[in-house]
Short mmCIF file of N, CA and C in Angstrom, two decimals:
data_model
loop_
_atom_site.label_atom_id
_atom_site.label_comp_id
_atom_site.label_asym_id
_atom_site.label_seq_id
_atom_site.Cartn_x
_atom_site.Cartn_y
_atom_site.Cartn_z
N GLN S 1 72.48 -29.91 43.70
CA GLN S 1 71.80 -31.14 44.06
C GLN S 1 70.81 -30.86 45.18
N VAL S 2 69.64 -31.43 45.06
CA VAL S 2 68.58 -31.24 46.05
C VAL S 2 68.07 -32.61 46.49
N GLN S 3 67.94 -32.79 47.77
CA GLN S 3 67.33 -34.01 48.30
C GLN S 3 66.01 -33.63 48.97
N LEU S 4 65.00 -34.46 48.73
CA LEU S 4 63.66 -34.17 49.21
C LEU S 4 63.15 -35.34 50.05
N VAL S 5 62.56 -35.02 51.18
CA VAL S 5 62.03 -36.05 52.07
C VAL S 5 60.59 -35.67 52.47
N GLU S 6 59.64 -36.52 52.08
CA GLU S 6 58.25 -36.27 52.40
C GLU S 6 57.87 -36.91 53.74
N SER S 7 56.86 -36.35 54.36
CA SER S 7 56.30 -36.92 55.58
C SER S 7 54.85 -36.47 55.70
N GLY S 8 54.12 -37.11 56.61
CA GLY S 8 52.76 -36.69 56.90
C GLY S 8 51.66 -37.55 56.32
N GLY S 9 52.04 -38.55 55.54
CA GLY S 9 51.02 -39.43 54.99
C GLY S 9 50.42 -40.32 56.07
N GLY S 10 49.37 -41.04 55.69
CA GLY S 10 48.74 -41.94 56.64
C GLY S 10 47.37 -42.38 56.17
N LEU S 11 46.62 -42.94 57.10
CA LEU S 11 45.27 -43.42 56.85
C LEU S 11 44.28 -42.45 57.47
N VAL S 12 43.29 -42.04 56.68
CA VAL S 12 42.29 -41.09 57.16
C VAL S 12 40.95 -41.46 56.57
N GLN S 13 39.88 -41.14 57.28
CA GLN S 13 38.54 -41.40 56.75
C GLN S 13 38.15 -40.33 55.75
N ALA S 14 37.26 -40.69 54.87
CA ALA S 14 36.75 -39.72 53.90
C ALA S 14 36.18 -38.50 54.63
N GLY S 15 36.50 -37.34 54.09
CA GLY S 15 36.10 -36.09 54.71
C GLY S 15 37.14 -35.52 55.65
N GLY S 16 38.15 -36.30 55.97
CA GLY S 16 39.20 -35.87 56.88
C GLY S 16 40.27 -35.05 56.19
N SER S 17 41.31 -34.73 56.96
CA SER S 17 42.39 -33.88 56.48
C SER S 17 43.75 -34.48 56.82
N LEU S 18 44.71 -34.14 56.00
CA LEU S 18 46.11 -34.46 56.25
C LEU S 18 46.95 -33.30 55.75
N ARG S 19 48.12 -33.12 56.36
CA ARG S 19 49.08 -32.16 55.83
C ARG S 19 50.39 -32.88 55.55
N LEU S 20 50.78 -32.84 54.29
CA LEU S 20 52.05 -33.40 53.87
C LEU S 20 53.13 -32.34 53.94
N SER S 21 54.33 -32.78 54.29
CA SER S 21 55.49 -31.90 54.29
C SER S 21 56.56 -32.48 53.41
N CYS S 22 57.36 -31.61 52.82
CA CYS S 22 58.49 -32.03 52.00
C CYS S 22 59.67 -31.14 52.39
N ALA S 23 60.63 -31.75 53.07
CA ALA S 23 61.81 -31.02 53.52
C ALA S 23 62.92 -31.17 52.49
N ALA S 24 63.55 -30.06 52.15
CA ALA S 24 64.57 -30.05 51.11
C ALA S 24 65.94 -29.70 51.69
N SER S 25 66.96 -30.28 51.09
CA SER S 25 68.33 -29.89 51.40
C SER S 25 68.77 -28.88 50.35
N GLY S 26 69.93 -28.32 50.51
CA GLY S 26 70.43 -27.38 49.51
C GLY S 26 70.24 -25.95 49.96
N ARG S 27 71.10 -25.08 49.46
CA ARG S 27 71.11 -23.70 49.92
C ARG S 27 70.21 -22.78 49.13
N ILE S 28 69.70 -23.23 47.97
CA ILE S 28 68.93 -22.33 47.12
C ILE S 28 67.51 -22.81 46.93
N PHE S 29 66.94 -23.39 47.96
CA PHE S 29 65.57 -23.89 47.88
C PHE S 29 64.63 -22.82 47.39
N SER S 30 64.83 -21.58 47.81
CA SER S 30 63.90 -20.50 47.48
C SER S 30 63.83 -20.22 45.98
N MET S 31 64.81 -20.71 45.23
CA MET S 31 64.84 -20.44 43.80
C MET S 31 64.23 -21.56 42.96
N TYR S 32 63.71 -22.60 43.62
CA TYR S 32 63.12 -23.74 42.91
C TYR S 32 61.59 -23.63 42.86
N ASP S 33 61.03 -24.01 41.74
CA ASP S 33 59.61 -24.32 41.71
C ASP S 33 59.44 -25.69 42.37
N MET S 34 58.34 -25.85 43.11
CA MET S 34 58.10 -27.11 43.81
C MET S 34 56.73 -27.66 43.40
N GLY S 35 56.66 -28.97 43.29
CA GLY S 35 55.40 -29.59 42.90
C GLY S 35 55.08 -30.82 43.73
N TRP S 36 53.80 -31.14 43.77
CA TRP S 36 53.33 -32.40 44.34
C TRP S 36 52.66 -33.20 43.24
N PHE S 37 52.99 -34.47 43.19
CA PHE S 37 52.40 -35.40 42.26
C PHE S 37 51.91 -36.63 43.04
N ARG S 38 51.04 -37.40 42.43
CA ARG S 38 50.58 -38.62 43.09
C ARG S 38 50.42 -39.73 42.08
N GLN S 39 50.53 -40.95 42.59
CA GLN S 39 50.35 -42.12 41.74
C GLN S 39 49.59 -43.18 42.50
N ALA S 40 48.44 -43.54 41.98
CA ALA S 40 47.62 -44.59 42.56
C ALA S 40 47.97 -45.92 41.90
N PRO S 41 47.70 -47.04 42.56
CA PRO S 41 48.02 -48.35 41.98
C PRO S 41 47.38 -48.53 40.62
N GLY S 42 48.19 -48.93 39.65
CA GLY S 42 47.68 -49.20 38.32
C GLY S 42 47.41 -47.96 37.48
N LYS S 43 47.75 -46.79 38.01
CA LYS S 43 47.51 -45.55 37.28
C LYS S 43 48.81 -44.80 37.05
N GLU S 44 48.77 -43.88 36.11
CA GLU S 44 49.94 -43.06 35.84
C GLU S 44 50.08 -41.97 36.90
N ARG S 45 51.30 -41.49 37.05
CA ARG S 45 51.55 -40.37 37.94
C ARG S 45 50.79 -39.15 37.43
N GLU S 46 50.19 -38.40 38.35
CA GLU S 46 49.44 -37.23 37.94
C GLU S 46 49.82 -36.02 38.79
N PHE S 47 49.70 -34.87 38.18
CA PHE S 47 49.98 -33.60 38.82
C PHE S 47 48.91 -33.31 39.86
N VAL S 48 49.33 -32.77 41.00
CA VAL S 48 48.40 -32.38 42.05
C VAL S 48 48.43 -30.87 42.25
N ALA S 49 49.61 -30.33 42.54
CA ALA S 49 49.73 -28.89 42.81
C ALA S 49 51.18 -28.47 42.64
N ALA S 50 51.38 -27.19 42.38
CA ALA S 50 52.73 -26.65 42.26
C ALA S 50 52.75 -25.24 42.80
N ILE S 51 53.92 -24.85 43.27
CA ILE S 51 54.12 -23.47 43.73
C ILE S 51 55.45 -22.99 43.18
N SER S 52 55.41 -21.82 42.58
CA SER S 52 56.61 -21.30 41.95
C SER S 52 57.55 -20.71 43.01
N TRP S 53 58.75 -20.39 42.54
CA TRP S 53 59.72 -19.78 43.46
C TRP S 53 59.18 -18.45 43.99
N SER S 54 58.32 -17.78 43.22
CA SER S 54 57.77 -16.49 43.63
C SER S 54 56.48 -16.63 44.43
N GLY S 55 55.98 -17.85 44.59
CA GLY S 55 54.81 -18.06 45.42
C GLY S 55 53.49 -18.25 44.72
N SER S 56 53.47 -18.20 43.41
CA SER S 56 52.21 -18.44 42.71
C SER S 56 51.94 -19.94 42.66
N SER S 57 50.66 -20.30 42.76
CA SER S 57 50.30 -21.71 42.86
C SER S 57 49.38 -22.14 41.73
N ASN S 58 49.33 -23.43 41.51
CA ASN S 58 48.56 -24.03 40.44
C ASN S 58 48.07 -25.39 40.95
N TYR S 59 46.83 -25.74 40.59
CA TYR S 59 46.23 -26.97 41.10
C TYR S 59 45.57 -27.77 39.99
N ALA S 60 45.57 -29.07 40.18
CA ALA S 60 44.76 -29.93 39.33
C ALA S 60 43.28 -29.66 39.63
N ASP S 61 42.45 -29.79 38.63
CA ASP S 61 41.02 -29.53 38.81
C ASP S 61 40.43 -30.45 39.89
N SER S 62 40.94 -31.65 39.98
CA SER S 62 40.38 -32.63 40.91
C SER S 62 40.60 -32.28 42.38
N VAL S 63 41.54 -31.38 42.65
CA VAL S 63 41.84 -31.03 44.04
C VAL S 63 41.58 -29.56 44.34
N LYS S 64 41.25 -28.80 43.33
CA LYS S 64 41.05 -27.36 43.51
C LYS S 64 39.94 -27.11 44.52
N GLY S 65 40.22 -26.22 45.47
CA GLY S 65 39.25 -25.92 46.51
C GLY S 65 39.36 -26.82 47.73
N ARG S 66 40.09 -27.91 47.62
CA ARG S 66 40.26 -28.84 48.75
C ARG S 66 41.72 -28.87 49.25
N PHE S 67 42.67 -28.75 48.33
CA PHE S 67 44.08 -28.82 48.67
C PHE S 67 44.70 -27.43 48.58
N THR S 68 45.70 -27.19 49.43
CA THR S 68 46.44 -25.94 49.40
C THR S 68 47.93 -26.23 49.50
N ILE S 69 48.68 -25.70 48.55
CA ILE S 69 50.14 -25.84 48.57
C ILE S 69 50.73 -24.55 49.12
N SER S 70 51.78 -24.68 49.92
CA SER S 70 52.46 -23.51 50.47
C SER S 70 53.93 -23.87 50.66
N ARG S 71 54.72 -22.84 50.89
CA ARG S 71 56.14 -23.07 51.10
C ARG S 71 56.66 -22.15 52.18
N ASP S 72 57.66 -22.63 52.90
CA ASP S 72 58.36 -21.85 53.92
C ASP S 72 59.83 -21.91 53.54
N ASN S 73 60.30 -20.86 52.91
CA ASN S 73 61.68 -20.87 52.41
C ASN S 73 62.70 -20.91 53.55
N ALA S 74 62.37 -20.31 54.68
CA ALA S 74 63.30 -20.33 55.81
C ALA S 74 63.49 -21.75 56.33
N ARG S 75 62.43 -22.54 56.29
CA ARG S 75 62.49 -23.93 56.73
C ARG S 75 62.79 -24.89 55.59
N LYS S 76 62.91 -24.37 54.35
CA LYS S 76 63.18 -25.20 53.16
C LYS S 76 62.16 -26.33 53.08
N THR S 77 60.92 -25.98 53.24
CA THR S 77 59.86 -26.98 53.28
C THR S 77 58.67 -26.52 52.44
N VAL S 78 58.08 -27.45 51.75
CA VAL S 78 56.83 -27.20 51.04
C VAL S 78 55.76 -28.09 51.65
N TYR S 79 54.56 -27.58 51.72
CA TYR S 79 53.46 -28.28 52.37
C TYR S 79 52.32 -28.51 51.39
N LEU S 80 51.55 -29.55 51.67
CA LEU S 80 50.30 -29.77 50.94
C LEU S 80 49.23 -30.06 51.98
N GLN S 81 48.37 -29.08 52.22
CA GLN S 81 47.24 -29.24 53.11
C GLN S 81 46.10 -29.85 52.32
N MET S 82 45.62 -31.00 52.77
CA MET S 82 44.58 -31.73 52.05
C MET S 82 43.35 -31.84 52.93
N ASN S 83 42.27 -31.21 52.51
CA ASN S 83 41.01 -31.24 53.24
C ASN S 83 39.94 -31.96 52.42
N SER S 84 38.87 -32.33 53.09
CA SER S 84 37.74 -33.00 52.42
C SER S 84 38.23 -34.17 51.56
N LEU S 85 39.07 -34.99 52.14
CA LEU S 85 39.68 -36.08 51.38
C LEU S 85 38.64 -37.10 50.94
N LYS S 86 38.89 -37.66 49.76
CA LYS S 86 38.01 -38.65 49.16
C LYS S 86 38.78 -39.94 48.94
N PRO S 87 38.09 -41.07 48.85
CA PRO S 87 38.81 -42.32 48.59
C PRO S 87 39.64 -42.27 47.31
N GLU S 88 39.20 -41.51 46.34
CA GLU S 88 39.96 -41.42 45.08
C GLU S 88 41.24 -40.60 45.22
N ASP S 89 41.46 -39.99 46.38
CA ASP S 89 42.73 -39.31 46.64
C ASP S 89 43.81 -40.28 47.11
N THR S 90 43.44 -41.53 47.34
CA THR S 90 44.40 -42.53 47.79
C THR S 90 45.50 -42.72 46.75
N ALA S 91 46.75 -42.57 47.18
CA ALA S 91 47.89 -42.65 46.27
C ALA S 91 49.18 -42.47 47.07
N VAL S 92 50.29 -42.70 46.40
CA VAL S 92 51.59 -42.28 46.91
C VAL S 92 51.83 -40.86 46.42
N TYR S 93 52.08 -39.96 47.36
CA TYR S 93 52.30 -38.55 47.03
C TYR S 93 53.79 -38.26 47.09
N SER S 94 54.29 -37.62 46.04
CA SER S 94 55.71 -37.29 45.96
C SER S 94 55.87 -35.80 45.68
N CYS S 95 56.89 -35.21 46.29
CA CYS S 95 57.20 -33.84 45.96
C CYS S 95 58.39 -33.83 45.00
N ALA S 96 58.51 -32.73 44.28
CA ALA S 96 59.53 -32.61 43.26
C ALA S 96 59.98 -31.16 43.16
N ALA S 97 61.21 -30.98 42.68
CA ALA S 97 61.80 -29.64 42.56
C ALA S 97 62.28 -29.41 41.14
N ASP S 98 62.02 -28.20 40.66
CA ASP S 98 62.44 -27.80 39.31
C ASP S 98 63.34 -26.59 39.43
N GLY S 99 64.64 -26.79 39.16
CA GLY S 99 65.60 -25.70 39.29
C GLY S 99 65.57 -24.74 38.13
N ARG S 100 64.89 -25.12 37.02
CA ARG S 100 64.83 -24.23 35.86
C ARG S 100 63.57 -23.38 35.88
N ARG S 101 62.73 -23.59 36.89
CA ARG S 101 61.59 -22.70 37.18
C ARG S 101 60.68 -22.53 35.97
N ARG S 102 60.19 -23.65 35.47
CA ARG S 102 59.35 -23.63 34.28
C ARG S 102 57.86 -23.57 34.62
N ASN S 103 57.53 -23.53 35.91
CA ASN S 103 56.13 -23.42 36.33
C ASN S 103 55.28 -24.47 35.63
N SER S 104 55.72 -25.71 35.70
CA SER S 104 55.13 -26.77 34.88
C SER S 104 54.25 -27.69 35.70
N VAL S 105 53.26 -28.27 35.02
CA VAL S 105 52.42 -29.32 35.62
C VAL S 105 52.88 -30.69 35.17
N ARG S 106 53.92 -30.75 34.36
CA ARG S 106 54.41 -32.03 33.83
C ARG S 106 55.53 -32.58 34.71
N ALA S 107 55.46 -33.84 35.03
CA ALA S 107 56.47 -34.48 35.86
C ALA S 107 57.84 -34.42 35.21
N SER S 108 57.90 -34.46 33.90
CA SER S 108 59.18 -34.47 33.19
C SER S 108 59.96 -33.17 33.37
N ALA S 109 59.29 -32.12 33.82
CA ALA S 109 59.96 -30.83 34.02
C ALA S 109 60.74 -30.77 35.33
N TYR S 110 60.49 -31.71 36.20
CA TYR S 110 61.07 -31.67 37.54
C TYR S 110 62.33 -32.53 37.59
N ASP S 111 63.36 -31.97 38.24
CA ASP S 111 64.68 -32.61 38.24
C ASP S 111 64.90 -33.52 39.44
N TYR S 112 64.30 -33.19 40.56
CA TYR S 112 64.56 -33.92 41.80
C TYR S 112 63.25 -34.38 42.41
N TRP S 113 63.30 -35.59 42.98
CA TRP S 113 62.10 -36.21 43.52
C TRP S 113 62.37 -36.81 44.89
N GLY S 114 61.34 -36.75 45.75
CA GLY S 114 61.38 -37.47 47.01
C GLY S 114 60.96 -38.92 46.82
N GLN S 115 60.98 -39.66 47.90
CA GLN S 115 60.68 -41.09 47.83
C GLN S 115 59.17 -41.36 47.89
N GLY S 116 58.41 -40.38 48.31
CA GLY S 116 56.96 -40.53 48.36
C GLY S 116 56.44 -40.91 49.73
N THR S 117 55.19 -40.55 49.98
CA THR S 117 54.52 -40.91 51.22
C THR S 117 53.11 -41.39 50.89
N GLN S 118 52.68 -42.46 51.52
CA GLN S 118 51.40 -43.07 51.21
C GLN S 118 50.26 -42.33 51.90
N VAL S 119 49.24 -42.02 51.13
CA VAL S 119 47.99 -41.47 51.66
C VAL S 119 46.87 -42.44 51.32
N THR S 120 46.16 -42.89 52.33
CA THR S 120 45.05 -43.81 52.13
C THR S 120 43.79 -43.22 52.76
N VAL S 121 42.74 -43.08 51.95
CA VAL S 121 41.49 -42.51 52.41
C VAL S 121 40.43 -43.61 52.37
N SER S 122 39.89 -43.91 53.54
CA SER S 122 38.88 -44.97 53.62
C SER S 122 37.48 -44.38 53.50
N SER S 123 36.59 -45.18 52.94
CA SER S 123 35.21 -44.70 52.74
C SER S 123 34.33 -45.01 53.94
#
């Protein structure tokens, strides 16, 4: 069982930066693939970024070059550094863990989810 708690969301102007954190419980965090997803009002949840247990990363085209996912296995934490934020990045951001390590961009592949943190980018 894994519990995930996100933090770091907030209100920022367009062009600004935020760093999201996702702290995990459990003793085998290092063996999970981790992902970030977001959901804007009235829209479906969408993939943002993922990092495998071995450290390889994958990004949605809409955030590539602006967002960076990383992990600190000693701290059992995954991060999402978001730069050059745009109003269309406004959403609730959630982290997720996949214990079967499928390196997936699909939300259905992830077993555990955090409660989400709101990111609002003003124009």
